[in-house]
C-alpha cells in the first residue's frame, strides 16, 4: 500500500510544529522528509509523523523579554536554550515572545499552551521561572505534569534584572489604567490619574526609563 505523503506545511501542522523547525531538523538529521523533489519541495509520510512517540517528540524552549528594548536579552536566552539542549542531544524548537510577563495573550505563549494541551512536546525548557509568566507559571507547570511533560529550568534563582523587569510590568499596568481614565471629567478620576502619573514618573526616573506612550497632562 502506497504511503500518503504531505507537503511540509501540512506535516508541520500534524505534529504541532512549523515548517522552519522541520527544515532545521532536516539539516541536523533529526527528521528527514520521505521525498524531496529537484525543486526542493519536501514531502513527509503521514504514517511516520503520526508514529512519532514521546521519545521522538521535540523539546520546546520558551524565551521571553518584556519589550523591544530587551531584544538583546531575548537573543541571549535563545542562544542559551539552544546551546543547553544541544549539549543534551535534544531536538529542540524555540518559541519567542516580546511582552509583559502579565500578558497572557502573547502569540508565543498561546502556541506553547496549545502544544502542552495537545501533548505535542516531550519537555519544556526555560532559562528562569519568571520568563514564562510573572504570575501563574505554576498553573502551566501543573498542566505539563498532567500531560507527562518534563519541565527544565536552567537557572533556579531570580535573574539580576528581576526587580527592574517587575517594575516595568507595574509601569505597563499604570499606563493602561491611566489611558482609561484620561479625558474623564470627574475630579476624582483626574486626581487619581495625576497620582498614577506621578508614581509612574518616580518609578521610571529610578530605573532610568520613561514611558512616552502614556497620556500627558
mmCIF file of C-alpha atoms in Angstrom:
data_model
loop_
_atom_site.group_PDB
_atom_site.id
_atom_site.type_symbol
_atom_site.label_atom_id
_atom_site.label_comp_id
_atom_site.label_asym_id
_atom_site.label_seq_id
_atom_site.Cartn_x
_atom_site.Cartn_y
_atom_site.Cartn_z
ATOM 1 C CA UNK A 1 0.000 0.000 0.000
ATOM 2 C CA UNK A 2 1.434 3.382 -1.032
ATOM 3 C CA UNK A 3 2.213 5.720 1.810
ATOM 4 C CA UNK A 4 0.370 9.027 1.950
ATOM 5 C CA UNK A 5 2.764 11.944 1.608
ATOM 6 C CA UNK A 6 2.096 15.549 2.580
ATOM 7 C CA UNK A 7 3.990 18.769 1.976
ATOM 8 C CA UNK A 8 5.962 20.447 4.725
ATOM 9 C CA UNK A 9 3.186 22.845 5.781
ATOM 10 C CA UNK A 10 0.677 20.078 6.446
ATOM 11 C CA UNK A 11 3.370 17.913 8.015
ATOM 12 C CA UNK A 12 4.253 20.678 10.478
ATOM 13 C CA UNK A 13 0.585 21.142 11.337
ATOM 14 C CA UNK A 14 0.148 17.419 12.033
ATOM 15 C CA UNK A 15 2.843 17.428 14.703
ATOM 16 C CA UNK A 16 2.124 20.912 16.036
ATOM 17 C CA UNK A 17 5.326 22.438 14.714
ATOM 18 C CA UNK A 18 6.370 24.889 11.989
ATOM 19 C CA UNK A 19 7.943 24.466 8.517
ATOM 20 C CA UNK A 20 11.027 26.360 9.717
ATOM 21 C CA UNK A 21 11.525 23.837 12.517
ATOM 22 C CA UNK A 22 11.157 20.883 10.134
ATOM 23 C CA UNK A 23 13.778 22.431 7.842
ATOM 24 C CA UNK A 24 16.119 22.816 10.821
ATOM 25 C CA UNK A 25 15.552 19.180 11.835
ATOM 26 C CA UNK A 26 16.353 18.106 8.273
ATOM 27 C CA UNK A 27 19.689 19.940 8.411
ATOM 28 C CA UNK A 28 20.592 18.271 11.714
ATOM 29 C CA UNK A 29 19.360 14.877 10.517
ATOM 30 C CA UNK A 30 16.769 14.644 13.294
ATOM 31 C CA UNK A 31 13.772 14.338 10.960
ATOM 32 C CA UNK A 32 14.167 13.736 7.231
ATOM 33 C CA UNK A 33 11.467 14.079 4.565
ATOM 34 C CA UNK A 34 10.348 10.880 2.829
ATOM 35 C CA UNK A 35 10.924 12.529 -0.546
ATOM 36 C CA UNK A 36 12.385 15.778 -1.850
ATOM 37 C CA UNK A 37 11.963 16.986 -5.416
ATOM 38 C CA UNK A 38 14.698 18.578 -7.524
ATOM 39 C CA UNK A 39 12.923 21.880 -6.955
ATOM 40 C CA UNK A 40 13.284 21.476 -3.183
ATOM 41 C CA UNK A 41 9.682 20.572 -2.310
ATOM 42 C CA UNK A 42 9.649 18.319 0.729
ATOM 43 C CA UNK A 43 7.160 15.504 1.282
ATOM 44 C CA UNK A 44 6.680 13.704 4.593
ATOM 45 C CA UNK A 45 4.993 10.351 5.202
ATOM 46 C CA UNK A 46 1.880 10.799 7.351
ATOM 47 C CA UNK A 47 2.397 7.376 8.949
ATOM 48 C CA UNK A 48 5.892 8.400 10.051
ATOM 49 C CA UNK A 49 4.632 11.663 11.507
ATOM 50 C CA UNK A 50 1.784 10.021 13.407
ATOM 51 C CA UNK A 51 4.138 7.348 14.697
ATOM 52 C CA UNK A 52 6.301 9.883 16.481
ATOM 53 C CA UNK A 53 6.299 8.774 20.098
ATOM 54 C CA UNK A 54 7.244 10.577 23.286
ATOM 55 C CA UNK A 55 10.909 9.776 22.802
ATOM 56 C CA UNK A 56 10.817 11.496 19.404
ATOM 57 C CA UNK A 57 8.675 14.455 20.430
ATOM 58 C CA UNK A 58 10.521 17.777 20.423
ATOM 59 C CA UNK A 59 11.843 19.660 23.415
ATOM 60 C CA UNK A 60 10.226 23.103 23.363
ATOM 61 C CA UNK A 61 12.147 26.072 24.735
ATOM 62 C CA UNK A 62 10.371 29.295 25.685
ATOM 63 C CA UNK A 63 12.132 32.669 25.746
ATOM 64 C CA UNK A 64 10.534 35.983 26.683
ATOM 65 C CA UNK A 65 11.662 39.590 27.110
ATOM 66 C CA UNK A 66 9.462 42.405 28.379
ATOM 67 C CA UNK A 67 9.786 44.712 25.383
ATOM 68 C CA UNK A 68 11.581 45.584 22.148
ATOM 69 C CA UNK A 69 14.299 47.378 24.102
ATOM 70 C CA UNK A 70 15.142 43.996 25.642
ATOM 71 C CA UNK A 71 15.583 42.149 22.340
ATOM 72 C CA UNK A 72 19.285 41.588 23.103
ATOM 73 C CA UNK A 73 18.265 39.736 26.262
ATOM 74 C CA UNK A 74 15.786 37.679 24.224
ATOM 75 C CA UNK A 75 18.560 36.714 21.811
ATOM 76 C CA UNK A 76 20.795 35.699 24.729
ATOM 77 C CA UNK A 77 18.045 33.494 26.142
ATOM 78 C CA UNK A 78 17.538 31.893 22.728
ATOM 79 C CA UNK A 79 21.251 31.134 22.370
ATOM 80 C CA UNK A 80 21.485 29.760 25.911
ATOM 81 C CA UNK A 81 18.470 27.489 25.408
ATOM 82 C CA UNK A 82 19.740 26.082 22.107
ATOM 83 C CA UNK A 83 23.246 25.530 23.499
ATOM 84 C CA UNK A 84 21.914 23.793 26.613
ATOM 85 C CA UNK A 85 19.622 21.481 24.646
ATOM 86 C CA UNK A 86 22.287 20.730 22.023
ATOM 87 C CA UNK A 87 24.601 19.584 24.820
ATOM 88 C CA UNK A 88 21.838 17.235 25.990
ATOM 89 C CA UNK A 89 21.243 15.930 22.467
ATOM 90 C CA UNK A 90 17.616 17.077 22.453
ATOM 91 C CA UNK A 91 15.759 18.009 19.273
ATOM 92 C CA UNK A 92 14.522 21.494 20.049
ATOM 93 C CA UNK A 93 12.187 24.219 18.936
ATOM 94 C CA UNK A 94 12.409 27.705 20.465
ATOM 95 C CA UNK A 95 9.281 29.827 20.938
ATOM 96 C CA UNK A 96 9.984 33.547 21.466
ATOM 97 C CA UNK A 97 7.807 36.306 22.888
ATOM 98 C CA UNK A 98 8.208 40.051 23.380
ATOM 99 C CA UNK A 99 5.811 41.342 26.012
ATOM 100 C CA UNK A 100 4.956 41.702 29.658
ATOM 101 C CA UNK A 101 5.009 38.680 31.927
ATOM 102 C CA UNK A 102 1.496 39.692 32.944
ATOM 103 C CA UNK A 103 0.151 39.428 29.394
ATOM 104 C CA UNK A 104 -1.488 36.039 28.882
ATOM 105 C CA UNK A 105 -2.396 36.663 25.220
ATOM 106 C CA UNK A 106 1.072 36.693 23.662
ATOM 107 C CA UNK A 107 1.200 34.635 20.457
ATOM 108 C CA UNK A 108 4.124 32.522 21.565
ATOM 109 C CA UNK A 109 2.555 31.715 24.928
ATOM 110 C CA UNK A 110 -0.736 30.775 23.264
ATOM 111 C CA UNK A 111 1.109 28.406 20.912
ATOM 112 C CA UNK A 112 3.042 26.896 23.813
ATOM 113 C CA UNK A 113 -0.178 26.235 25.754
ATOM 114 C CA UNK A 114 -1.745 24.597 22.693
ATOM 115 C CA UNK A 115 1.255 22.272 22.334
ATOM 116 C CA UNK A 116 1.026 21.352 26.021
ATOM 117 C CA UNK A 117 -2.709 20.651 25.867
ATOM 118 C CA UNK A 118 -2.275 18.548 22.707
ATOM 119 C CA UNK A 119 0.775 16.835 24.249
ATOM 120 C CA UNK A 120 2.934 17.635 21.237
ATOM 121 C CA UNK A 121 6.151 18.068 23.184
ATOM 122 C CA UNK A 122 8.384 15.988 25.407
ATOM 123 C CA UNK A 123 9.736 18.687 27.710
ATOM 124 C CA UNK A 124 9.631 22.425 28.358
ATOM 125 C CA UNK A 125 12.903 24.294 28.920
ATOM 126 C CA UNK A 126 13.164 27.891 30.185
ATOM 127 C CA UNK A 127 16.109 29.907 31.487
ATOM 128 C CA UNK A 128 14.271 31.244 34.546
ATOM 129 C CA UNK A 129 10.850 30.579 36.033
ATOM 130 C CA UNK A 130 9.629 34.160 35.528
ATOM 131 C CA UNK A 131 10.420 34.046 31.799
ATOM 132 C CA UNK A 132 7.236 32.023 31.403
ATOM 133 C CA UNK A 133 4.851 34.267 33.328
ATOM 134 C CA UNK A 134 5.226 36.747 36.147
ATOM 135 C CA UNK A 135 2.304 35.133 37.958
ATOM 136 C CA UNK A 136 0.609 31.869 37.045
ATOM 137 C CA UNK A 137 3.583 29.822 35.904
ATOM 138 C CA UNK A 138 2.647 27.150 38.456
ATOM 139 C CA UNK A 139 -0.598 26.554 36.544
ATOM 140 C CA UNK A 140 1.356 25.937 33.322
ATOM 141 C CA UNK A 141 3.694 23.603 35.211
ATOM 142 C CA UNK A 142 0.666 21.718 36.572
ATOM 143 C CA UNK A 143 -0.650 21.232 33.015
ATOM 144 C CA UNK A 144 2.751 19.886 31.986
ATOM 145 C CA UNK A 145 2.720 17.453 34.911
ATOM 146 C CA UNK A 146 -0.756 16.193 33.971
ATOM 147 C CA UNK A 147 0.404 15.659 30.375
ATOM 148 C CA UNK A 148 3.624 13.953 31.453
ATOM 149 C CA UNK A 149 5.775 16.768 30.057
ATOM 150 C CA UNK A 150 9.135 17.285 31.753
ATOM 151 C CA UNK A 151 10.000 20.803 32.978
ATOM 152 C CA UNK A 152 13.610 22.037 32.944
ATOM 153 C CA UNK A 153 14.557 25.404 34.486
ATOM 154 C CA UNK A 154 18.217 26.145 33.733
ATOM 155 C CA UNK A 155 18.643 28.780 36.458
ATOM 156 C CA UNK A 156 16.553 28.237 39.575
ATOM 157 C CA UNK A 157 17.357 31.638 41.133
ATOM 158 C CA UNK A 158 15.991 35.029 40.105
ATOM 159 C CA UNK A 159 17.703 36.943 37.321
ATOM 160 C CA UNK A 160 19.716 40.040 38.280
ATOM 161 C CA UNK A 161 17.155 42.162 36.357
ATOM 162 C CA UNK A 162 14.148 40.729 38.213
ATOM 163 C CA UNK A 163 13.293 43.940 40.101
ATOM 164 C CA UNK A 164 13.636 46.112 37.010
ATOM 165 C CA UNK A 165 11.564 43.713 34.925
ATOM 166 C CA UNK A 166 8.841 43.622 37.578
ATOM 167 C CA UNK A 167 8.827 47.411 37.806
ATOM 168 C CA UNK A 168 8.339 47.650 34.037
ATOM 169 C CA UNK A 169 5.321 45.369 34.328
ATOM 170 C CA UNK A 170 3.878 47.667 37.003
ATOM 171 C CA UNK A 171 4.539 50.674 34.779
ATOM 172 C CA UNK A 172 2.640 48.966 31.985
ATOM 173 C CA UNK A 173 -0.375 48.466 34.268
ATOM 174 C CA UNK A 174 -0.253 52.130 35.328
ATOM 175 C CA UNK A 175 -0.056 53.208 31.687
ATOM 176 C CA UNK A 176 -3.097 51.157 30.663
ATOM 177 C CA UNK A 177 -5.110 52.288 33.689
ATOM 178 C CA UNK A 178 -4.151 55.927 33.103
ATOM 179 C CA UNK A 179 -5.250 55.712 29.469
ATOM 180 C CA UNK A 180 -8.687 54.517 30.566
ATOM 181 C CA UNK A 181 -9.057 57.409 33.000
ATOM 182 C CA UNK A 182 -7.695 60.036 30.625
ATOM 183 C CA UNK A 183 -10.350 62.508 29.437
ATOM 184 C CA UNK A 184 -12.688 61.849 32.324
ATOM 185 C CA UNK A 185 -14.323 64.995 33.684
ATOM 186 C CA UNK A 186 -14.611 63.532 37.153
ATOM 187 C CA UNK A 187 -12.366 65.401 39.596
ATOM 188 C CA UNK A 188 -11.886 62.158 41.492
ATOM 189 C CA UNK A 189 -10.712 60.356 38.363
ATOM 190 C CA UNK A 190 -8.427 63.219 37.294
ATOM 191 C CA UNK A 191 -6.814 63.308 40.735
ATOM 192 C CA UNK A 192 -6.278 59.534 40.585
ATOM 193 C CA UNK A 193 -4.798 59.924 37.097
ATOM 194 C CA UNK A 194 -2.439 62.633 38.342
ATOM 195 C CA UNK A 195 -1.318 60.443 41.262
ATOM 196 C CA UNK A 196 -0.763 57.443 38.961
ATOM 197 C CA UNK A 197 1.297 59.508 36.546
ATOM 198 C CA UNK A 198 3.368 60.930 39.382
ATOM 199 C CA UNK A 199 4.066 57.426 40.690
ATOM 200 C CA UNK A 200 4.995 56.228 37.215
ATOM 201 C CA UNK A 201 7.354 59.188 36.729
ATOM 202 C CA UNK A 202 9.118 58.474 40.018
ATOM 203 C CA UNK A 203 9.497 54.780 39.209
ATOM 204 C CA UNK A 204 10.701 55.494 35.669
ATOM 205 C CA UNK A 205 13.230 58.032 36.978
ATOM 206 C CA UNK A 206 14.594 55.497 39.465
ATOM 207 C CA UNK A 207 15.003 52.936 36.674
ATOM 208 C CA UNK A 208 16.300 55.379 34.097
ATOM 209 C CA UNK A 209 13.410 54.644 31.749
ATOM 210 C CA UNK A 210 10.417 56.639 30.533
ATOM 211 C CA UNK A 211 7.125 55.540 29.011
ATOM 212 C CA UNK A 212 6.392 58.165 26.381
ATOM 213 C CA UNK A 213 3.246 56.364 25.261
ATOM 214 C CA UNK A 214 1.196 57.208 28.344
ATOM 215 C CA UNK A 215 -1.215 60.198 28.326
ATOM 216 C CA UNK A 216 0.271 63.537 29.387
ATOM 217 C CA UNK A 217 -1.411 66.434 31.200
#
